[in-house]
Coordinates of C-alpha atoms and ligand atoms in Angstrom, one line a residue:
M1 CA 136.0 30.8 -81.6
A2 CA 136.8 34.3 -83.0
A3 CA 134.2 34.1 -86.3
R4 CA 131.6 31.6 -83.2
A5 CA 131.6 35.1 -80.7
S6 CA 131.3 37.6 -83.6
R7 CA 128.0 35.2 -85.2
R8 CA 126.9 35.4 -81.6
L9 CA 127.2 38.9 -81.5
F10 CA 125.8 39.6 -84.9
G11 CA 122.7 37.3 -83.7
D12 CA 122.5 39.4 -80.6
L13 CA 122.4 43.2 -82.7
L14 CA 120.1 41.2 -85.0
H15 CA 117.6 40.4 -82.3
K16 CA 117.6 43.4 -80.8
R17 CA 116.8 45.2 -83.9
L18 CA 114.0 42.8 -84.7
A19 CA 112.6 42.9 -81.5
S20 CA 113.1 46.8 -81.2
S21 CA 111.3 47.1 -84.5
R22 CA 108.6 44.2 -83.8
Y23 CA 107.3 46.4 -80.7
G24 CA 107.5 49.7 -82.6
G25 CA 111.5 50.3 -80.9
H26 CA 109.4 50.6 -77.7
R27 CA 111.3 48.5 -75.6
H28 CA 110.1 49.4 -71.7
C29 CA 106.8 49.1 -73.1
S30 CA 104.3 46.8 -70.8
S31 CA 102.9 46.0 -73.3
I32 CA 104.8 43.6 -74.8
P33 CA 103.3 40.0 -75.1
D34 CA 104.9 36.8 -72.7
S35 CA 105.1 34.6 -75.6
A36 CA 107.6 36.8 -77.5
P37 CA 110.9 35.6 -78.0
K38 CA 113.5 36.2 -75.2
I39 CA 116.3 38.9 -76.3
P40 CA 119.5 36.9 -75.3
H41 CA 122.6 39.4 -73.8
F42 CA 126.0 39.2 -74.7
S43 CA 127.5 35.8 -72.8
K44 CA 130.6 36.7 -70.7
R45 CA 132.7 34.4 -72.9
G46 CA 131.5 36.0 -76.1
R47 CA 132.3 39.4 -74.9
L48 CA 136.2 38.5 -74.0
L49 CA 136.5 36.2 -77.6
T50 CA 135.2 39.4 -79.6
G51 CA 137.7 42.1 -77.6
A52 CA 140.4 39.5 -78.0
T53 CA 140.1 39.4 -81.3
L54 CA 139.6 43.1 -81.7
G55 CA 142.7 43.6 -79.9
L56 CA 144.4 41.2 -81.6
V57 CA 143.6 42.9 -85.2
I58 CA 144.4 46.7 -83.9
A59 CA 147.9 45.5 -82.2
G60 CA 149.0 43.3 -86.1
G61 CA 148.3 46.5 -87.3
A62 CA 149.8 48.8 -85.3
Y63 CA 152.9 46.2 -85.6
V64 CA 153.0 46.2 -89.4
S65 CA 153.0 49.9 -88.8
T66 CA 156.2 50.0 -87.8
V67 CA 157.7 47.8 -89.5
D68 CA 160.2 49.0 -92.3
E69 CA 159.2 48.7 -96.4
A70 CA 161.5 46.1 -96.7
T71 CA 160.6 44.0 -94.1
F72 CA 157.2 44.0 -94.9
C73 CA 158.3 43.8 -98.5
G74 CA 160.5 40.5 -98.0
W75 CA 157.2 39.2 -95.7
L76 CA 155.6 39.9 -99.0
F77 CA 157.4 37.4 -101.4
S78 CA 158.0 34.9 -98.4
A79 CA 154.4 34.9 -98.2
T80 CA 153.9 33.4 -101.8
K81 CA 155.5 30.5 -100.8
L82 CA 152.4 29.4 -99.6
V83 CA 150.4 29.7 -102.2
N84 CA 153.1 26.7 -104.4
P85 CA 151.3 24.4 -103.1
F86 CA 147.9 25.2 -104.7
F87 CA 149.7 25.5 -108.0
A88 CA 151.4 22.1 -107.8
F89 CA 147.7 20.6 -107.8
L90 CA 146.4 22.3 -111.0
D91 CA 147.1 21.0 -114.6
A92 CA 150.5 22.7 -115.3
E93 CA 149.3 24.8 -118.4
V94 CA 146.1 25.5 -116.2
A95 CA 148.6 27.1 -113.2
H96 CA 150.8 29.2 -115.7
T97 CA 147.7 30.9 -117.3
L98 CA 146.4 31.6 -113.1
A99 CA 150.1 32.8 -112.6
V100 CA 150.0 35.2 -116.0
S101 CA 146.8 36.5 -115.2
A102 CA 148.0 37.0 -111.7
A103 CA 150.7 39.0 -113.1
A104 CA 148.8 41.0 -115.3
R105 CA 146.7 41.9 -112.7
G106 CA 149.3 43.5 -110.0
W107 CA 147.7 40.5 -107.8
V108 CA 151.2 40.0 -107.0
P109 CA 153.9 41.2 -104.6
K110 CA 156.1 44.3 -105.8
E111 CA 159.5 44.2 -105.2
K112 CA 160.8 48.0 -103.8
R113 CA 164.0 47.1 -102.1
P114 CA 166.9 48.2 -104.2
D115 CA 169.2 45.7 -105.7
A116 CA 172.5 45.5 -104.5
S117 CA 175.3 47.7 -106.7
I118 CA 177.5 44.2 -107.1
L119 CA 174.2 42.9 -109.5
G120 CA 174.8 46.1 -111.4
L121 CA 176.0 46.0 -114.8
E122 CA 175.7 47.9 -118.3
V123 CA 175.3 45.8 -121.2
W124 CA 174.1 47.2 -125.2
G125 CA 174.2 51.2 -123.7
R126 CA 171.4 49.9 -121.3
R127 CA 171.9 49.8 -117.5
F128 CA 170.7 46.3 -115.9
S129 CA 170.1 47.1 -112.0
N130 CA 170.7 42.9 -112.1
P131 CA 171.6 40.3 -114.4
I132 CA 168.4 37.9 -113.6
G133 CA 166.1 38.0 -116.5
L134 CA 163.1 35.8 -116.9
A135 CA 163.1 33.7 -120.2
A136 CA 161.0 33.6 -123.2
G137 CA 157.9 31.4 -123.4
F138 CA 156.6 32.7 -120.0
D139 CA 154.7 35.7 -121.2
K140 CA 154.3 34.8 -124.6
N141 CA 151.6 37.5 -125.2
A142 CA 153.3 40.5 -123.2
E143 CA 150.1 39.8 -120.9
A144 CA 152.2 41.0 -117.8
V145 CA 155.3 42.5 -118.5
E146 CA 155.2 45.2 -116.3
G147 CA 154.1 43.0 -113.0
L148 CA 157.0 40.4 -113.9
L149 CA 159.8 43.3 -114.1
G150 CA 157.8 44.7 -110.8
L151 CA 158.9 40.9 -109.0
G152 CA 162.6 42.1 -109.2
F153 CA 163.6 40.6 -112.5
G154 CA 165.9 42.9 -114.5
F155 CA 165.1 41.9 -117.7
V156 CA 161.8 40.6 -119.1
E157 CA 161.8 38.8 -122.3
V158 CA 158.1 38.4 -123.9
G159 CA 157.6 35.7 -126.9
S160 CA 157.8 33.8 -129.1
V161 CA 155.6 36.1 -131.2
T162 CA 154.9 34.7 -134.4
P163 CA 153.5 36.9 -137.8
V164 CA 150.0 35.7 -137.8
P165 CA 148.3 34.1 -134.3
Q166 CA 148.6 29.9 -134.0
E167 CA 147.3 27.8 -131.6
G168 CA 150.2 25.6 -131.6
N169 CA 150.2 21.9 -130.6
L170 CA 147.4 20.0 -129.0
K171 CA 147.1 20.3 -125.2
P172 CA 148.3 18.8 -123.1
R173 CA 150.9 20.1 -124.2
I174 CA 153.2 21.0 -120.9
F175 CA 153.9 18.0 -118.3
R176 CA 156.2 18.8 -115.2
L177 CA 158.4 16.2 -113.8
P178 CA 158.4 17.6 -110.4
Q179 CA 161.0 14.8 -108.6
E180 CA 163.5 16.0 -111.1
M181 CA 163.1 19.5 -111.2
A182 CA 161.9 19.6 -115.3
I183 CA 159.2 20.6 -117.5
I184 CA 158.6 19.0 -121.1
N185 CA 157.3 21.6 -123.0
R186 CA 155.7 21.2 -127.0
C187 CA 153.9 23.9 -127.1
G188 CA 154.8 24.6 -130.4
F189 CA 154.2 28.5 -130.6
N190 CA 151.4 29.1 -129.2
S191 CA 151.3 32.7 -130.2
E192 CA 148.3 35.5 -130.6
G193 CA 150.8 37.1 -132.9
I194 CA 152.6 40.4 -133.6
V195 CA 149.8 42.4 -134.4
A196 CA 148.1 41.9 -130.9
V197 CA 151.5 42.0 -128.7
A198 CA 151.8 45.4 -130.8
K199 CA 148.8 46.8 -129.5
R200 CA 149.4 45.6 -125.8
L201 CA 153.2 46.8 -126.1
G202 CA 152.1 49.8 -127.5
A203 CA 149.8 50.7 -124.8
Q204 CA 152.4 49.9 -122.0
H205 CA 154.7 51.4 -123.7
G206 CA 153.1 55.2 -123.2
K207 CA 153.0 54.2 -119.3
R208 CA 156.4 53.0 -119.2
K209 CA 157.5 56.1 -120.4
L210 CA 155.8 58.6 -117.9
D211 CA 156.8 56.0 -115.0
E212 CA 160.6 56.4 -115.6
T213 CA 160.3 60.1 -116.5
S214 CA 158.1 60.6 -112.8
S215 CA 160.8 57.9 -111.2
S216 CA 164.1 59.9 -113.0
S217 CA 163.4 63.1 -111.4
S218 CA 163.6 62.1 -108.4
S219 CA 166.6 60.7 -108.5
S220 CA 169.7 63.2 -109.3
D221 CA 172.2 60.9 -111.7
D222 CA 171.6 61.7 -115.2
T223 CA 172.8 57.3 -115.6
K224 CA 169.5 55.5 -117.5
H225 CA 168.2 53.0 -115.2
G226 CA 165.9 51.7 -117.2
G227 CA 164.9 50.1 -121.3
K228 CA 163.6 52.2 -123.9
A229 CA 159.8 52.2 -122.3
G230 CA 160.5 52.6 -118.7
P231 CA 162.3 51.2 -115.5
G232 CA 163.5 47.4 -116.5
I233 CA 164.5 46.2 -119.3
L234 CA 162.4 43.8 -122.2
G235 CA 163.2 41.9 -124.6
V236 CA 161.2 40.6 -127.4
N237 CA 161.3 36.7 -128.8
L238 CA 160.9 36.3 -132.7
G239 CA 159.3 33.2 -134.2
K240 CA 158.2 31.6 -136.9
N241 CA 154.4 30.2 -137.9
K242 CA 154.6 26.6 -138.3
T243 CA 153.4 26.5 -142.0
S244 CA 155.6 29.6 -143.4
E245 CA 158.2 28.5 -146.0
D246 CA 159.9 31.6 -145.9
A247 CA 161.3 31.9 -142.4
A248 CA 163.4 35.0 -142.8
A249 CA 159.9 36.7 -143.9
D250 CA 158.4 36.0 -141.1
Y251 CA 161.4 37.2 -138.3
V252 CA 161.3 40.7 -140.7
Q253 CA 157.6 40.9 -140.0
G254 CA 158.4 40.7 -136.4
V255 CA 160.8 43.4 -136.6
H256 CA 158.9 45.9 -138.6
T257 CA 156.5 45.3 -136.1
L258 CA 157.5 45.1 -132.7
S259 CA 161.2 46.7 -132.7
Q260 CA 160.3 49.9 -131.9
Y261 CA 159.0 48.1 -128.1
A262 CA 162.0 46.7 -127.9
D263 CA 164.8 46.7 -125.5
Y264 CA 166.5 44.0 -127.6
L265 CA 165.1 41.4 -130.0
V266 CA 165.8 37.5 -130.2
I267 CA 165.7 35.4 -133.4
N268 CA 164.8 32.5 -132.0
V269 CA 165.8 29.4 -134.0
S270 CA 165.8 27.0 -131.4
S271 CA 162.4 25.5 -130.2
P272 CA 162.4 21.8 -131.1
N273 CA 158.5 22.0 -131.3
T274 CA 158.4 24.1 -134.9
P275 CA 159.9 21.8 -137.4
G276 CA 162.8 22.4 -139.7
L277 CA 163.2 26.1 -136.8
R278 CA 166.2 23.9 -135.8
M279 CA 168.5 23.5 -139.3
L280 CA 168.3 27.7 -139.6
Q281 CA 171.2 27.6 -137.3
G282 CA 173.2 26.2 -140.0
R283 CA 175.9 28.5 -141.2
K284 CA 174.6 29.5 -144.1
Q285 CA 170.9 29.1 -143.0
L286 CA 172.1 31.5 -140.4
K287 CA 174.3 33.5 -142.0
D288 CA 171.1 34.5 -144.6
L289 CA 169.0 35.1 -142.1
V290 CA 170.8 37.2 -139.6
K291 CA 171.9 39.4 -142.7
K292 CA 168.1 39.6 -144.1
V293 CA 166.7 40.6 -140.1
Q294 CA 169.6 43.2 -139.4
A295 CA 168.7 45.2 -143.4
A296 CA 164.9 44.9 -141.8
R297 CA 166.0 46.4 -138.8
D298 CA 168.7 49.2 -139.7
E299 CA 166.0 50.4 -142.9
M300 CA 163.8 51.4 -140.1
Q301 CA 164.3 54.9 -138.6
W302 CA 165.7 54.9 -135.2
G303 CA 166.3 57.9 -132.9
E304 CA 169.7 58.9 -131.3
E305 CA 169.4 55.1 -129.0
G306 CA 170.0 53.5 -132.5
P307 CA 167.9 50.3 -132.8
P308 CA 167.7 47.1 -130.3
P309 CA 170.2 44.9 -130.4
L310 CA 169.8 41.3 -132.4
L311 CA 170.5 38.3 -130.3
V312 CA 170.4 35.0 -131.6
K313 CA 168.7 32.0 -129.1
I314 CA 170.6 29.0 -130.0
A315 CA 169.9 24.5 -129.0
P316 CA 171.8 23.2 -126.0
D317 CA 171.9 20.1 -128.6
L318 CA 174.8 21.4 -130.7
S319 CA 177.9 19.7 -132.0
K320 CA 181.2 21.2 -132.0
E321 CA 181.1 21.8 -135.7
D322 CA 177.6 23.3 -135.6
L323 CA 179.2 25.8 -132.3
E324 CA 181.8 27.0 -134.2
D325 CA 180.1 28.2 -137.4
I326 CA 177.4 30.2 -135.1
A327 CA 180.5 31.9 -133.6
A328 CA 181.9 31.9 -137.0
V329 CA 178.6 33.9 -138.0
A330 CA 178.4 35.7 -134.8
L331 CA 181.8 37.0 -135.3
A332 CA 181.7 38.6 -138.8
L333 CA 177.8 39.7 -139.0
R334 CA 178.9 41.5 -135.5
L335 CA 175.6 40.3 -133.9
D336 CA 174.9 41.7 -130.4
G337 CA 174.8 38.4 -128.0
L338 CA 173.9 35.0 -128.5
I339 CA 170.6 33.3 -125.8
I340 CA 172.1 29.9 -124.6
S341 CA 170.3 28.0 -124.4
N342 CA 166.5 27.1 -125.5
T343 CA 165.4 22.9 -124.0
T344 CA 166.9 20.1 -125.2
V345 CA 165.7 16.9 -127.2
Q346 CA 168.0 14.5 -125.2
R347 CA 166.7 12.9 -121.6
P348 CA 169.8 12.7 -119.3
D349 CA 170.2 11.0 -116.4
P350 CA 167.8 10.5 -114.2
V351 CA 165.6 12.1 -116.2
N352 CA 165.5 9.1 -118.3
K353 CA 163.9 7.2 -115.7
N354 CA 160.9 9.0 -115.3
P355 CA 157.7 7.7 -117.7
V356 CA 157.1 11.1 -118.8
A357 CA 160.3 11.6 -120.5
A358 CA 159.2 9.7 -123.6
E359 CA 156.9 12.6 -124.5
P360 CA 158.0 14.5 -126.5
G361 CA 159.3 17.9 -126.6
G362 CA 162.0 20.3 -125.1
L363 CA 163.1 19.8 -121.2
S364 CA 163.8 22.2 -119.5
G365 CA 165.0 22.6 -115.4
K366 CA 167.8 21.2 -113.2
P367 CA 168.6 18.6 -115.3
L368 CA 169.5 20.8 -118.5
F369 CA 172.0 22.9 -116.3
G370 CA 175.1 21.0 -117.3
L371 CA 174.4 20.7 -120.8
S372 CA 173.8 24.3 -121.5
T373 CA 176.5 25.4 -119.8
N374 CA 179.0 23.3 -121.1
I375 CA 177.7 25.0 -124.5
L376 CA 177.7 28.0 -122.9
K377 CA 181.6 27.8 -121.9
Q378 CA 182.4 26.4 -125.2
M379 CA 180.7 29.7 -126.7
Y380 CA 182.6 31.4 -124.9
I381 CA 185.9 30.5 -125.7
L382 CA 184.9 30.6 -129.5
T383 CA 184.1 34.0 -129.6
R384 CA 186.8 35.3 -127.4
G385 CA 184.4 36.7 -125.0
R386 CA 183.6 39.7 -127.9
I387 CA 179.8 39.3 -127.9
P388 CA 177.7 39.9 -124.9
L389 CA 176.4 35.8 -123.8
V390 CA 172.6 35.2 -122.3
G391 CA 173.1 31.6 -119.8
C392 CA 169.9 30.1 -120.2
G393 CA 168.9 26.4 -118.6
G394 CA 168.2 24.7 -115.3
V395 CA 169.3 27.8 -113.2
S396 CA 167.7 27.6 -109.6
S397 CA 169.9 29.3 -107.2
G398 CA 172.4 31.8 -107.0
E399 CA 175.5 29.8 -106.8
E400 CA 174.1 28.0 -110.2
A401 CA 173.6 32.1 -111.9
Y402 CA 177.0 32.6 -111.0
K403 CA 178.4 29.1 -112.6
K404 CA 176.8 30.7 -116.1
V405 CA 178.8 34.0 -115.1
R406 CA 181.9 32.3 -115.1
A407 CA 181.2 29.8 -117.8
G408 CA 181.2 33.5 -119.8
A409 CA 177.3 34.5 -119.0
T410 CA 176.7 38.5 -119.0
L411 CA 173.3 38.0 -118.3
I412 CA 171.0 34.9 -116.8
Q413 CA 167.5 33.8 -117.8
L414 CA 165.7 31.0 -116.0
Y415 CA 162.2 30.0 -116.5
T416 CA 161.4 26.4 -114.7
A417 CA 162.9 27.7 -111.4
F418 CA 160.3 30.2 -111.8
A419 CA 157.4 28.2 -112.6
Y420 CA 158.0 25.7 -108.9
G421 CA 159.6 28.3 -107.0
G422 CA 157.2 31.8 -107.7
P423 CA 158.2 34.9 -107.0
A424 CA 160.2 34.0 -103.5
L425 CA 163.3 32.5 -105.4
I426 CA 163.9 36.1 -107.1
P427 CA 165.5 38.0 -104.3
Q428 CA 166.9 34.4 -103.1
I429 CA 168.9 34.4 -106.2
K430 CA 170.1 38.0 -106.3
A431 CA 171.2 37.9 -103.1
E432 CA 173.0 34.5 -103.2
L433 CA 174.7 35.5 -106.5
A434 CA 175.5 39.3 -105.0
E435 CA 177.0 36.9 -102.1
C436 CA 178.9 34.8 -104.4
L437 CA 180.6 37.2 -106.1
E438 CA 181.8 38.8 -102.6
R439 CA 183.2 35.9 -101.8
D440 CA 185.5 35.7 -104.4
G441 CA 186.4 39.3 -104.4
F442 CA 184.7 40.2 -107.6
K443 CA 183.2 44.1 -107.5
S444 CA 181.0 43.5 -110.1
I445 CA 179.1 41.2 -112.9
L446 CA 181.1 42.3 -115.3
E447 CA 184.9 41.3 -113.5
A448 CA 183.7 37.9 -113.0
V449 CA 182.2 36.9 -116.7
G450 CA 184.3 33.8 -118.0
A451 CA 186.2 34.0 -115.0
D452 CA 186.5 30.0 -115.6
C453 CA 187.4 29.9 -119.2
R454 CA 190.6 31.9 -119.1
Ligands
LIG1 C1 156.5 25.8 -121.3 C2 157.5 26.6 -121.4 C3 157.5 27.2 -122.8 C4 158.8 27.8 -123.4 N1 158.5 28.4 -124.7 C5 159.5 29.2 -125.6 C6 159.2 30.2 -126.3 O1 158.3 30.0 -126.6 N2 160.1 30.7 -127.4 C7 161.7 30.3 -126.6 O2 162.6 30.7 -126.8 N3 161.9 29.7 -125.2 C8 161.0 29.6 -124.6 N4 160.9 28.2 -123.8 C9 162.5 28.0 -123.5 C10 162.9 29.0 -122.3 O3 162.9 30.5 -122.9 C11 164.2 28.2 -121.9 O4 165.6 28.7 -122.8 C12 164.3 27.2 -120.9 O5 163.2 26.7 -120.3 C13 165.8 27.0 -120.2 O6 165.7 27.8 -119.5 P1 164.9 26.7 -117.7 O7 165.7 25.3 -117.6 O8 165.2 27.8 -116.8 O9 163.6 26.3 -118.0 C14 159.6 27.4 -123.2 C15 160.1 26.9 -121.8 C16 159.1 26.5 -121.5 C17 159.4 25.0 -119.8

C-alpha cells in the first residue's frame, strides 16, 4: 500500500511537471485548451498513506538510534537467519562460494560485543578471546580472513593450501545431508596455491598490523590480544599436491612461503580425498615428515616471537595402535598441537540409511561428533595432557563445545554447523559454552580441559 501511495505521489508530481512545462509554466493561464489532461489532486487516502509511511520510517529510525550497539549487533546476527533458507536452495558449492564472497566483501555482521572473560585463554603465547575457531576448508584461499574473524571466531584456519594450484576433484563434490546435519565432501584440495595465498595474506598482513596498533593504543593493558598480524588468530593449513611424489617437499614449500603470515601452521595428513595422504600418519612416516617440516621452519629467521607453532591434523578413522604411534611421535618431537579430527570415511548410523551416504568422500557434521570426541579423549590420555589439542568434528552447540573441552580440547573448531547455521550460530555457541563453564563452577576454559579424563 505504501508503495502504491508513493507511486501515486510520484505520478501526481510528474503530471504537474509535464503540464507546467508543456504550457510554459503558466499554470493559471486561461489559454490552456480544454483537451489538456486533467491534473489530478492528491487523494486524501494517498496523502494519509504517504504520511503514515514517512512517520513509520522516521519513528523506526529514531528508535534504532536509541538502541545500544550490543542490541543492534544482536539484531544483525539474528537477521542472518532469514538468509539461510535461500542458501539451502542453492547447490552446496555455489552456496559456499557465495558465502565466502560475502564475507570477503564485508557483507556479514561484525561482532562488536566483547567475549565473556571466562572464554579467554592463552595458548602458544597467544591470547585467544574465545576458543571457538573456524576449521580449514571454508576459506581455502584466504579470501575472507577479516570478515570471518569479524564474525567473532577466536581463530580462523585457512587452507588447505597446496604448493602448486590445483582444481581438485570433479564437481559435484560437496553433498548435503540436512536431516543428519552433515556434509559429505570429496573436494580433493582445490587450491589456488601457496603463491596466490601468500600474496593475499601479505596484503592483509599490513592492514591487520595497523588495526592492532590503533586498537591497542586505546587499550591500557599490555596483553597481546591478537595474533601475529592483528586481532584474531590466523592458522594456515598446508596440504600436498595430488601428483606430488615427495610429500615432505610439498609441506616444506608451504612453510617457506606461508609461515611468516601464520600464527600457527598445520600439517594436514588426514584428508580422505588425496590418495595416500593418510599413510603419512604412520609412526615412521609421521616422524620423518614432522622432523623435516620443523627443520625447515626453524632454519628461517624469526624475531622475538619465534616461529609459529606446528600442529598435525589427524583422521578420526584410526586404531588404538595408530593413536599410540601418533602420540609417541608428538611427545618425542615436541609437537605444538594436534587437531582432532578431519572428516570420516565411515558412515555411522543414521547416515548409512541416507542414499547420499553412498557418495565417496569424507563425512562431517553431527554424525562425526561421537567418533571424533572419542579419539580426542584417547589422545588426551595418551599425551597426558601435555600437548594442546584442538577438538573438531560435529560441534553445533555450546554444550557440544563444552564436551570437547572436557574430553581434552583446549581449542574447538567447526565447519559443517556453521555452513548450516550461519553467523548467528557463533554468538550462540559462545554464550552457551560460557554458561556451561559457570554452571559447573569452572573459572576458565583451561580449568575444564580434560575434566572427563581425570
Ligand atoms: C567442504 C569441506 C571441505 C573441507 N576441506 C578441508 C581442507 O581443505 N583441509 C582440512 O584440513 N580440512 C577440511 N575439511 C574438514 C574440516 O576442517 C573439519 O575437520 C571437518 O569438517 C569436521 O568438522 P565439522 O564436523 O565441524 O565440519 C573440510 C570439510 C568440508 C565439509
